[in-house]
PDB file of C-alpha atoms in Angstrom:
ATOM      1  CA  MET H   1      24.876 -61.284  -8.090  1.00 52.00           C
ATOM      2  CA  ALA H   2      26.201 -61.568  -4.476  1.00 47.00           C
ATOM      3  CA  PRO H   3      28.626 -58.917  -3.569  1.00 39.00           C
ATOM      4  CA  GLN H   4      31.328 -61.445  -2.238  1.00 44.00           C
ATOM      5  CA  SER H   5      31.547 -63.033  -5.807  1.00 49.00           C
ATOM      6  CA  PRO H   6      34.717 -63.265  -7.861  1.00 58.00           C
ATOM      7  CA  ASN H   7      35.675 -60.559 -10.359  1.00 60.00           C
ATOM      8  CA  SER H   8      36.923 -60.612 -13.746  1.00 56.00           C
ATOM      9  CA  SER H   9      38.034 -57.487 -15.449  1.00 53.00           C
ATOM     10  CA  SER H  10      40.292 -58.732 -18.159  1.00 52.00           C
ATOM     11  CA  ARG H  11      41.802 -56.856 -21.038  1.00 51.00           C
ATOM     12  CA  SER H  12      45.312 -58.012 -22.071  1.00 40.00           C
ATOM     13  CA  ARG H  13      45.698 -60.878 -24.383  1.00 37.00           C
ATOM     14  CA  GLY H  14      46.595 -64.495 -23.346  1.00 31.00           C
ATOM     15  CA  SER H  15      44.677 -66.938 -21.337  1.00 31.00           C
ATOM     16  CA  ILE H  16      42.373 -67.073 -18.190  1.00 31.00           C
ATOM     17  CA  ALA H  17      41.203 -69.570 -15.863  1.00 30.00           C
ATOM     18  CA  SER H  18      39.575 -69.136 -12.675  1.00 31.00           C
ATOM     19  CA  PRO H  19      39.952 -65.768 -10.737  1.00 34.00           C
ATOM     20  CA  VAL H  20      42.625 -65.614  -8.071  1.00 31.00           C
ATOM     21  CA  SER H  21      41.315 -63.215  -5.478  1.00 29.00           C
ATOM     22  CA  PRO H  22      38.054 -61.635  -4.567  1.00 28.00           C
ATOM     23  CA  THR H  23      39.309 -58.082  -4.447  1.00 27.00           C
ATOM     24  CA  VAL H  24      41.429 -58.014  -7.662  1.00 26.00           C
ATOM     25  CA  ALA H  25      40.318 -57.135 -11.009  1.00 36.00           C
ATOM     26  CA  THR H  26      42.948 -58.319 -13.485  1.00 34.00           C
ATOM     27  CA  ARG H  27      43.342 -56.937 -16.827  1.00 38.00           C
ATOM     28  CA  SER H  28      44.561 -60.426 -17.978  1.00 35.00           C
ATOM     29  CA  ALA H  29      44.259 -62.300 -20.858  1.00 36.00           C
ATOM     30  CA  LEU H  30      41.573 -63.498 -22.995  1.00 38.00           C
ATOM     31  CA  THR H  31      42.240 -65.116 -26.169  1.00 36.00           C
ATOM     32  CA  SER H  32      43.482 -68.578 -26.961  1.00 34.00           C
ATOM     33  CA  PRO H  33      45.523 -70.250 -24.179  1.00 31.00           C
ATOM     34  CA  ALA H  34      49.121 -69.206 -24.261  1.00 30.00           C
ATOM     35  CA  LYS H  35      51.585 -71.798 -25.376  1.00 29.00           C
ATOM     36  CA  ALA H  36      52.788 -74.234 -22.624  1.00 31.00           C
ATOM     37  CA  SER H  37      56.102 -73.792 -20.996  1.00 34.00           C
ATOM     38  CA  PRO H  38      58.679 -75.834 -22.902  1.00 37.00           C
ATOM     39  CA  ARG H  39      59.963 -79.034 -21.597  1.00 36.00           C
ATOM     40  CA  PRO H  40      63.674 -79.324 -20.859  1.00 39.00           C
ATOM     41  CA  PRO H  41      65.908 -80.867 -23.675  1.00 38.00           C
ATOM     42  CA  SER H  42      66.522 -84.614 -23.117  1.00 41.00           C
ATOM     43  CA  SER H  43      69.268 -86.635 -24.555  1.00 42.00           C
ATOM     44  CA  GLU H  44      66.866 -87.595 -27.496  1.00 47.00           C
ATOM     45  CA  ASP H  45      65.997 -83.989 -28.188  1.00 49.00           C
ATOM     46  CA  SER H  46      68.620 -81.285 -27.952  1.00 55.00           C
ATOM     47  CA  THR H  47      66.760 -78.594 -29.921  1.00 59.00           C
ATOM     48  CA  PRO H  48      67.081 -75.159 -28.216  1.00 62.00           C
ATOM     49  CA  ARG H  49      63.848 -74.166 -26.660  1.00 63.00           C
ATOM     50  CA  PRO H  50      62.628 -70.666 -25.733  1.00 63.00           C
ATOM     51  CA  GLU H  51      62.778 -69.518 -22.122  1.00 73.00           C
ATOM     52  CA  HIS H  52      59.379 -68.030 -22.135  1.00 78.00           C
ATOM     53  CA  ALA H  53      55.932 -68.895 -23.597  1.00 80.00           C
ATOM     54  CA  LEU H  54      55.196 -66.719 -26.819  1.00 81.00           C
ATOM     55  CA  PRO H  55      52.210 -64.464 -27.092  1.00 77.00           C
ATOM     56  CA  ALA H  56      49.219 -65.810 -28.782  1.00 74.00           C
ATOM     57  CA  PRO H  57      48.968 -64.450 -32.404  1.00 80.00           C
ATOM     58  CA  SER H  58      46.272 -61.742 -32.911  1.00 83.00           C
ATOM     59  CA  ARG H  59      43.007 -62.850 -34.883  1.00 90.00           C
ATOM     60  CA  ALA H  60      41.072 -60.716 -37.090  1.00 92.00           C
ATOM     61  CA  ARG H  61      37.980 -60.725 -35.002  1.00 96.00           C
ATOM     62  CA  GLN H  62      37.680 -59.029 -31.701  1.00 97.00           C
ATOM     63  CA  ILE H  63      34.761 -59.184 -29.150  1.00 98.00           C
ATOM     64  CA  GLU H  64      34.401 -57.462 -25.784  1.00 98.00           C
ATOM     65  CA  PHE H  65      32.034 -58.904 -23.025  1.00 98.00           C
ATOM     66  CA  ILE H  66      31.101 -56.494 -20.133  1.00 98.00           C
ATOM     67  CA  GLY H  67      28.896 -57.585 -17.253  1.00 98.00           C
ATOM     68  CA  ASP H  68      28.542 -58.945 -13.926  1.00 97.00           C
ATOM     69  CA  SER H  69      28.945 -62.430 -12.314  1.00 97.00           C
ATOM     70  CA  HIS H  70      26.695 -64.060 -15.217  1.00 97.00           C
ATOM     71  CA  THR H  71      29.590 -62.855 -17.506  1.00 98.00           C
ATOM     72  CA  VAL H  72      32.434 -63.832 -15.018  1.00 96.00           C
ATOM     73  CA  GLY H  73      31.117 -67.425 -14.778  1.00 97.00           C
ATOM     74  CA  TYR H  74      30.668 -67.360 -11.093  1.00 97.00           C
ATOM     75  CA  GLY H  75      30.258 -70.859  -9.751  1.00 97.00           C
ATOM     76  CA  ASN H  76      29.447 -72.134 -13.008  1.00 97.00           C
ATOM     77  CA  ILE H  77      30.956 -75.563 -12.750  1.00 97.00           C
ATOM     78  CA  SER H  78      29.446 -76.197  -9.400  1.00 97.00           C
ATOM     79  CA  THR H  79      27.177 -79.267  -9.037  1.00 95.00           C
ATOM     80  CA  ARG H  80      25.041 -77.355  -6.343  1.00 96.00           C
ATOM     81  CA  ARG H  81      23.818 -73.917  -5.460  1.00 97.00           C
ATOM     82  CA  ASP H  82      24.944 -73.847  -1.898  1.00 97.00           C
ATOM     83  CA  CYS H  83      28.827 -73.115  -1.756  1.00 97.00           C
ATOM     84  CA  THR H  84      31.240 -71.743   0.541  1.00 97.00           C
ATOM     85  CA  GLN H  85      33.468 -68.865  -0.426  1.00 95.00           C
ATOM     86  CA  ASP H  86      36.274 -71.272  -1.250  1.00 97.00           C
ATOM     87  CA  GLU H  87      34.004 -73.471  -3.383  1.00 97.00           C
ATOM     88  CA  VAL H  88      32.872 -70.282  -5.239  1.00 97.00           C
ATOM     89  CA  TRP H  89      36.535 -69.645  -6.206  1.00 96.00           C
ATOM     90  CA  ALA H  90      37.174 -73.437  -6.827  1.00 96.00           C
ATOM     91  CA  THR H  91      34.244 -73.809  -9.167  1.00 97.00           C
ATOM     92  CA  THR H  92      34.280 -70.311 -11.116  1.00 97.00           C
ATOM     93  CA  ASP H  93      35.693 -71.076 -14.510  1.00 96.00           C
ATOM     94  CA  THR H  94      35.671 -68.223 -17.062  1.00 94.00           C
ATOM     95  CA  ALA H  95      37.239 -70.229 -19.664  1.00 94.00           C
ATOM     96  CA  GLN H  96      34.046 -72.439 -19.767  1.00 96.00           C
ATOM     97  CA  ALA H  97      31.686 -69.368 -19.513  1.00 97.00           C
ATOM     98  CA  MET H  98      29.730 -67.680 -22.074  1.00 98.00           C
ATOM     99  CA  PRO H  99      32.445 -65.314 -23.398  1.00 98.00           C
ATOM    100  CA  ALA H 100      35.005 -68.072 -24.005  1.00 97.00           C
ATOM    101  CA  LEU H 101      32.288 -70.216 -25.571  1.00 98.00           C
ATOM    102  CA  THR H 102      31.351 -67.466 -28.040  1.00 98.00           C
ATOM    103  CA  ALA H 103      34.779 -66.306 -28.768  1.00 97.00           C
ATOM    104  CA  ARG H 104      35.833 -69.707 -29.808  1.00 97.00           C
ATOM    105  CA  ARG H 105      32.769 -70.316 -31.949  1.00 97.00           C
ATOM    106  CA  TYR H 106      33.785 -67.132 -34.004  1.00 97.00           C
ATOM    107  CA  ALA H 107      37.551 -67.513 -33.676  1.00 97.00           C
ATOM    108  CA  ALA H 108      37.741 -64.221 -32.170  1.00 97.00           C
ATOM    109  CA  ASP H 109      40.134 -62.561 -29.733  1.00 96.00           C
ATOM    110  CA  TYR H 110      38.159 -61.282 -26.774  1.00 97.00           C
ATOM    111  CA  GLN H 111      38.185 -59.302 -23.471  1.00 96.00           C
ATOM    112  CA  VAL H 112      36.097 -60.022 -20.321  1.00 97.00           C
ATOM    113  CA  ASN H 113      35.370 -56.905 -18.281  1.00 97.00           C
ATOM    114  CA  ALA H 114      32.985 -57.970 -15.724  1.00 97.00           C
ATOM    115  CA  ILE H 115      32.749 -57.478 -11.854  1.00 97.00           C
ATOM    116  CA  SER H 116      30.589 -59.677  -9.682  1.00 96.00           C
ATOM    117  CA  GLY H 117      27.891 -57.628  -7.717  1.00 97.00           C
ATOM    118  CA  ARG H 118      28.167 -54.429  -9.665  1.00 98.00           C
ATOM    119  CA  GLY H 119      25.587 -52.745 -11.764  1.00 98.00           C
ATOM    120  CA  ILE H 120      24.859 -49.773 -13.922  1.00 98.00           C
ATOM    121  CA  VAL H 121      23.840 -47.351 -11.044  1.00 98.00           C
ATOM    122  CA  ARG H 122      23.224 -49.771  -8.297  1.00 98.00           C
ATOM    123  CA  ASN H 123      25.174 -52.701  -6.899  1.00 98.00           C
ATOM    124  CA  TYR H 124      23.987 -55.939  -5.322  1.00 97.00           C
ATOM    125  CA  ASP H 125      21.744 -55.018  -2.305  1.00 97.00           C
ATOM    126  CA  GLY H 126      22.728 -51.400  -2.409  1.00 97.00           C
ATOM    127  CA  MET H 127      26.454 -52.406  -1.765  1.00 97.00           C
ATOM    128  CA  ALA H 128      28.784 -49.287  -1.714  1.00 96.00           C
ATOM    129  CA  ALA H 129      31.225 -49.677  -4.450  1.00 97.00           C
ATOM    130  CA  ASP H 130      32.273 -48.508  -7.917  1.00 97.00           C
ATOM    131  CA  THR H 131      29.594 -49.414 -10.483  1.00 98.00           C
ATOM    132  CA  VAL H 132      30.586 -51.005 -13.795  1.00 98.00           C
ATOM    133  CA  PRO H 133      30.606 -47.822 -15.764  1.00 98.00           C
ATOM    134  CA  THR H 134      32.702 -46.156 -13.173  1.00 98.00           C
ATOM    135  CA  ALA H 135      35.145 -48.758 -12.883  1.00 97.00           C
ATOM    136  CA  TYR H 136      35.348 -49.646 -16.563  1.00 97.00           C
ATOM    137  CA  PRO H 137      37.773 -47.061 -17.721  1.00 97.00           C
ATOM    138  CA  PHE H 138      40.679 -48.039 -15.294  1.00 97.00           C
ATOM    139  CA  THR H 139      43.138 -50.909 -15.472  1.00 94.00           C
ATOM    140  CA  LEU H 140      42.632 -51.826 -11.607  1.00 94.00           C
ATOM    141  CA  PHE H 141      40.317 -50.732  -8.839  1.00 93.00           C
ATOM    142  CA  ASP H 142      42.808 -48.311  -7.473  1.00 94.00           C
ATOM    143  CA  LYS H 143      42.118 -46.210 -10.672  1.00 95.00           C
ATOM    144  CA  ALA H 144      45.794 -45.338 -10.926  1.00 96.00           C
ATOM    145  CA  ALA H 145      45.890 -45.989 -14.582  1.00 96.00           C
ATOM    146  CA  ARG H 146      43.465 -45.702 -17.358  1.00 96.00           C
ATOM    147  CA  TYR H 147      43.302 -48.582 -19.687  1.00 95.00           C
ATOM    148  CA  ALA H 148      44.670 -48.058 -23.323  1.00 93.00           C
ATOM    149  CA  ASP H 149      45.404 -50.295 -26.019  1.00 93.00           C
ATOM    150  CA  PRO H 150      45.925 -49.117 -29.587  1.00 93.00           C
ATOM    151  CA  ALA H 151      45.465 -52.584 -30.970  1.00 93.00           C
ATOM    152  CA  TRP H 152      42.025 -53.088 -29.528  1.00 95.00           C
ATOM    153  CA  HIS H 153      39.008 -52.327 -31.775  1.00 95.00           C
ATOM    154  CA  PRO H 154      36.286 -54.544 -31.085  1.00 97.00           C
ATOM    155  CA  HIS H 155      33.683 -55.291 -33.680  1.00 97.00           C
ATOM    156  CA  LEU H 156      31.303 -56.314 -31.079  1.00 98.00           C
ATOM    157  CA  PHE H 157      30.264 -55.295 -27.466  1.00 98.00           C
ATOM    158  CA  VAL H 158      28.299 -58.017 -25.538  1.00 98.00           C
ATOM    159  CA  ILE H 159      26.864 -56.383 -22.405  1.00 98.00           C
ATOM    160  CA  ALA H 160      24.804 -57.775 -19.752  1.00 98.00           C
ATOM    161  CA  LEU H 161      24.138 -55.280 -16.771  1.00 98.00           C
ATOM    162  CA  GLY H 162      21.045 -55.018 -14.444  1.00 98.00           C
ATOM    163  CA  THR H 163      20.831 -58.178 -12.276  1.00 98.00           C
ATOM    164  CA  ASN H 164      22.374 -56.194  -9.441  1.00 98.00           C
ATOM    165  CA  ASP H 165      20.602 -53.136  -9.978  1.00 98.00           C
ATOM    166  CA  PHE H 166      17.075 -54.838  -9.807  1.00 98.00           C
ATOM    167  CA  THR H 167      17.215 -58.331  -7.827  1.00 97.00           C
ATOM    168  CA  THR H 168      17.060 -56.761  -4.497  1.00 98.00           C
ATOM    169  CA  PRO H 169      14.730 -54.317  -2.819  1.00 98.00           C
ATOM    170  CA  LEU H 170      15.511 -50.546  -2.544  1.00 98.00           C
ATOM    171  CA  HIS H 171      16.636 -49.678   0.983  1.00 97.00           C
ATOM    172  CA  PRO H 172      16.114 -46.359   3.231  1.00 96.00           C
ATOM    173  CA  GLY H 173      18.929 -44.159   2.426  1.00 96.00           C
ATOM    174  CA  GLU H 174      19.471 -44.971  -1.147  1.00 98.00           C
ATOM    175  CA  PRO H 175      19.365 -42.457  -3.746  1.00 97.00           C
ATOM    176  CA  TRP H 176      16.039 -43.642  -5.302  1.00 98.00           C
ATOM    177  CA  LYS H 177      12.900 -43.194  -3.370  1.00 96.00           C
ATOM    178  CA  THR H 178      10.934 -45.297  -5.914  1.00 98.00           C
ATOM    179  CA  ARG H 179      11.336 -48.205  -8.308  1.00 98.00           C
ATOM    180  CA  ASP H 180      10.318 -45.901 -11.105  1.00 98.00           C
ATOM    181  CA  ALA H 181      13.129 -43.449 -10.115  1.00 98.00           C
ATOM    182  CA  LEU H 182      15.606 -46.316 -10.143  1.00 98.00           C
ATOM    183  CA  HIS H 183      14.469 -47.301 -13.616  1.00 98.00           C
ATOM    184  CA  ALA H 184      14.945 -43.777 -15.059  1.00 98.00           C
ATOM    185  CA  ASP H 185      18.506 -43.454 -13.662  1.00 98.00           C
ATOM    186  CA  TYR H 186      19.265 -46.865 -14.973  1.00 98.00           C
ATOM    187  CA  GLU H 187      18.039 -46.202 -18.418  1.00 98.00           C
ATOM    188  CA  GLN H 188      19.868 -42.990 -18.666  1.00 98.00           C
ATOM    189  CA  HIS H 189      23.266 -44.313 -17.393  1.00 98.00           C
ATOM    190  CA  TYR H 190      23.210 -47.216 -19.394  1.00 98.00           C
ATOM    191  CA  VAL H 191      22.472 -45.279 -22.680  1.00 98.00           C
ATOM    192  CA  ASP H 192      25.176 -42.957 -21.672  1.00 98.00           C
ATOM    193  CA  PHE H 193      27.669 -45.852 -21.005  1.00 98.00           C
ATOM    194  CA  VAL H 194      26.866 -47.445 -24.394  1.00 98.00           C
ATOM    195  CA  LYS H 195      27.605 -44.120 -26.074  1.00 98.00           C
ATOM    196  CA  ARG H 196      30.870 -43.788 -24.380  1.00 98.00           C
ATOM    197  CA  LEU H 197      31.798 -47.133 -25.671  1.00 98.00           C
ATOM    198  CA  ARG H 198      30.778 -46.239 -29.076  1.00 96.00           C
ATOM    199  CA  ALA H 199      32.970 -43.122 -28.952  1.00 95.00           C
ATOM    200  CA  HIS H 200      35.986 -45.398 -29.062  1.00 94.00           C
ATOM    201  CA  ALA H 201      34.609 -47.897 -31.250  1.00 95.00           C
ATOM    202  CA  PRO H 202      32.231 -46.063 -33.480  1.00 95.00           C
ATOM    203  CA  ASN H 203      31.556 -49.002 -35.879  1.00 95.00           C
ATOM    204  CA  ALA H 204      31.066 -51.694 -33.290  1.00 97.00           C
ATOM    205  CA  HIS H 205      27.978 -53.602 -33.098  1.00 98.00           C
ATOM    206  CA  VAL H 206      26.414 -53.718 -29.667  1.00 98.00           C
ATOM    207  CA  ILE H 207      24.199 -56.533 -28.198  1.00 98.00           C
ATOM    208  CA  LEU H 208      22.536 -56.079 -24.883  1.00 98.00           C
ATOM    209  CA  TRP H 209      21.089 -59.237 -23.277  1.00 98.00           C
ATOM    210  CA  ALA H 210      19.328 -60.112 -20.085  1.00 98.00           C
ATOM    211  CA  THR H 211      17.806 -63.010 -18.251  1.00 98.00           C
ATOM    212  CA  ASP H 212      14.149 -63.154 -17.119  1.00 97.00           C
ATOM    213  CA  MET H 213      15.063 -62.795 -13.452  1.00 97.00           C
ATOM    214  CA  ALA H 214      13.536 -60.335 -11.079  1.00 97.00           C
ATOM    215  CA  ASN H 215      10.033 -61.147 -12.605  1.00 97.00           C
ATOM    216  CA  GLY H 216      11.103 -59.772 -16.107  1.00 97.00           C
ATOM    217  CA  GLU H 217      12.170 -56.496 -14.632  1.00 98.00           C
ATOM    218  CA  ILE H 218      15.730 -56.668 -15.931  1.00 98.00           C
ATOM    219  CA  ALA H 219      14.654 -57.748 -19.437  1.00 98.00           C
ATOM    220  CA  SER H 220      12.110 -54.824 -19.555  1.00 98.00           C
ATOM    221  CA  GLU H 221      14.572 -52.318 -18.420  1.00 98.00           C
ATOM    222  CA  VAL H 222      17.174 -53.608 -20.997  1.00 98.00           C
ATOM    223  CA  GLY H 223      14.753 -53.568 -23.747  1.00 98.00           C
ATOM    224  CA  LYS H 224      13.896 -49.941 -23.072  1.00 98.00           C
ATOM    225  CA  VAL H 225      17.519 -48.925 -23.052  1.00 98.00           C
ATOM    226  CA  ALA H 226      17.982 -50.613 -26.568  1.00 98.00           C
ATOM    227  CA  SER H 227      14.908 -48.888 -27.966  1.00 98.00           C
ATOM    228  CA  ARG H 228      16.125 -45.400 -26.489  1.00 98.00           C
ATOM    229  CA  LEU H 229      19.568 -45.779 -28.280  1.00 98.00           C
ATOM    230  CA  LYS H 230      17.852 -46.681 -31.554  1.00 98.00           C
ATOM    231  CA  ALA H 231      15.540 -43.718 -31.091  1.00 98.00           C
ATOM    232  CA  GLU H 232      18.603 -41.382 -30.309  1.00 97.00           C
ATOM    233  CA  GLY H 233      20.173 -42.591 -33.592  1.00 97.00           C
ATOM    234  CA  GLU H 234      22.521 -45.302 -32.459  1.00 97.00           C
ATOM    235  CA  ARG H 235      22.726 -47.998 -35.269  1.00 95.00           C
ATOM    236  CA  ASP H 236      23.572 -51.711 -35.005  1.00 97.00           C
ATOM    237  CA  ILE H 237      21.867 -52.110 -31.371  1.00 98.00           C
ATOM    238  CA  GLY H 238      20.520 -55.644 -30.666  1.00 98.00           C
ATOM    239  CA  PHE H 239      18.441 -56.766 -27.685  1.00 98.00           C
ATOM    240  CA  ILE H 240      18.555 -60.504 -26.464  1.00 98.00           C
ATOM    241  CA  PRO H 241      16.211 -61.665 -23.874  1.00 98.00           C
ATOM    242  CA  VAL H 242      17.390 -64.923 -22.684  1.00 98.00           C
ATOM    243  CA  THR H 243      14.904 -67.538 -20.883  1.00 97.00           C
ATOM    244  CA  GLY H 244      14.950 -70.971 -19.711  1.00 97.00           C
ATOM    245  CA  LEU H 245      18.050 -70.890 -17.767  1.00 98.00           C
ATOM    246  CA  ALA H 246      18.228 -73.331 -14.747  1.00 97.00           C
ATOM    247  CA  PHE H 247      20.657 -71.195 -12.466  1.00 97.00           C
ATOM    248  CA  THR H 248      22.123 -74.291 -10.716  1.00 97.00           C
ATOM    249  CA  GLY H 249      25.556 -72.738 -10.405  1.00 97.00           C
ATOM    250  CA  CYS H 250      26.813 -71.480  -6.837  1.00 97.00           C
ATOM    251  CA  HIS H 251      24.039 -69.142  -5.288  1.00 97.00           C
ATOM    252  CA  ALA H 252      21.663 -69.806  -8.173  1.00 96.00           C
ATOM    253  CA  HIS H 253      24.198 -68.504 -10.868  1.00 97.00           C
ATOM    254  CA  PRO H 254      24.251 -69.835 -14.344  1.00 97.00           C
ATOM    255  CA  SER H 255      25.917 -73.170 -14.900  1.00 97.00           C
ATOM    256  CA  THR H 256      27.847 -74.338 -17.892  1.00 97.00           C
ATOM    257  CA  SER H 257      24.738 -75.642 -19.351  1.00 97.00           C
ATOM    258  CA  ASP H 258      23.221 -72.250 -18.921  1.00 98.00           C
ATOM    259  CA  ASP H 259      26.437 -70.701 -20.341  1.00 98.00           C
ATOM    260  CA  ALA H 260      25.912 -72.722 -23.595  1.00 98.00           C
ATOM    261  CA  ARG H 261      22.251 -71.762 -23.716  1.00 98.00           C
ATOM    262  CA  ILE H 262      23.255 -68.034 -23.622  1.00 98.00           C
ATOM    263  CA  THR H 263      25.834 -68.576 -26.157  1.00 98.00           C
ATOM    264  CA  MET H 264      23.360 -70.261 -28.454  1.00 98.00           C
ATOM    265  CA  ALA H 265      21.050 -67.191 -27.984  1.00 98.00           C
ATOM    266  CA  LEU H 266      24.074 -64.891 -28.822  1.00 98.00           C
ATOM    267  CA  SER H 267      25.059 -67.011 -31.914  1.00 98.00           C
ATOM    268  CA  THR H 268      21.758 -66.994 -33.412  1.00 98.00           C
ATOM    269  CA  TYR H 269      21.827 -63.302 -33.350  1.00 98.00           C
ATOM    270  CA  ILE H 270      25.338 -62.865 -34.731  1.00 98.00           C
ATOM    271  CA  ASP H 271      25.006 -65.461 -37.447  1.00 98.00           C
ATOM    272  CA  THR H 272      22.060 -63.314 -38.857  1.00 97.00           C
ATOM    273  CA  HIS H 273      24.323 -60.118 -38.625  1.00 97.00           C
ATOM    274  CA  PRO H 274      27.422 -61.155 -40.794  1.00 96.00           C
ATOM    275  CA  GLU H 275      28.099 -57.424 -41.234  1.00 96.00           C
ATOM    276  CA  ILE H 276      29.272 -57.296 -37.700  1.00 97.00           C
ATOM    277  CA  TRP H 277      32.672 -58.636 -38.927  1.00 96.00           C
ATOM    278  CA  THR H 278      33.029 -56.549 -42.025  1.00 92.00           C
ATOM    279  CA  GLN H 279      32.380 -53.095 -40.706  1.00 77.00           C
ATOM    280  CA  LYS H 280      35.534 -50.993 -40.295  1.00 65.00           C
TER     281      LYS H 280
END
């Protein structure tokens, strides 16, 4: 939610722990952890060892997670809400966040493309920076290269965006004069974003999920987006409102217990849609 939060925009395969810089969006790794570096041979073990870790083997299932700090795992292992910036970095563990938990449950390769503080059309408190849909096509924030991986064909997109669009009041000078205008812009851009994702992965299932923050405004808007997509002919669209989160991580973000609760809500849906994994 807060604009100073860690970023995770990870796309290549391997392993991921906590973010390394508040200003870097890495397209780093998100499958099973890479193999550990080999220990030097001893007098008891003279077997030749490879000099470099081997790549993790590909799995049959692929899931892509797109979102903000709730998807990053911002401060999720913290034992308190009041955190310094250094403590945010130290207690942000994407490997214990909802994407990793969900991918492990389904033995899936996965990507996490999430940027803290960013939204669909509006960033936290009106912060000036690229929104997630604007940044999404590129490997890094400098937009020097577009991301492309011919081996990446996700069966499932799991998207949570709207927290930063709606948890703060509009300010003078922002493009939207009223909340209704913000809602209309958000809905249209979210629909367009999902359709762009589908253009590259036409058979992928899409789950949109939302918390009950902002007095239900986020969930209400995401529900409208899901309904519009279905009305416009998009199939395999799911909407999951997630309630009962404690938000005891740094700066009132989801904790690891909350991550488990979100994962359970997603899994309940996924388990009732086995066709997610069979569509080509």
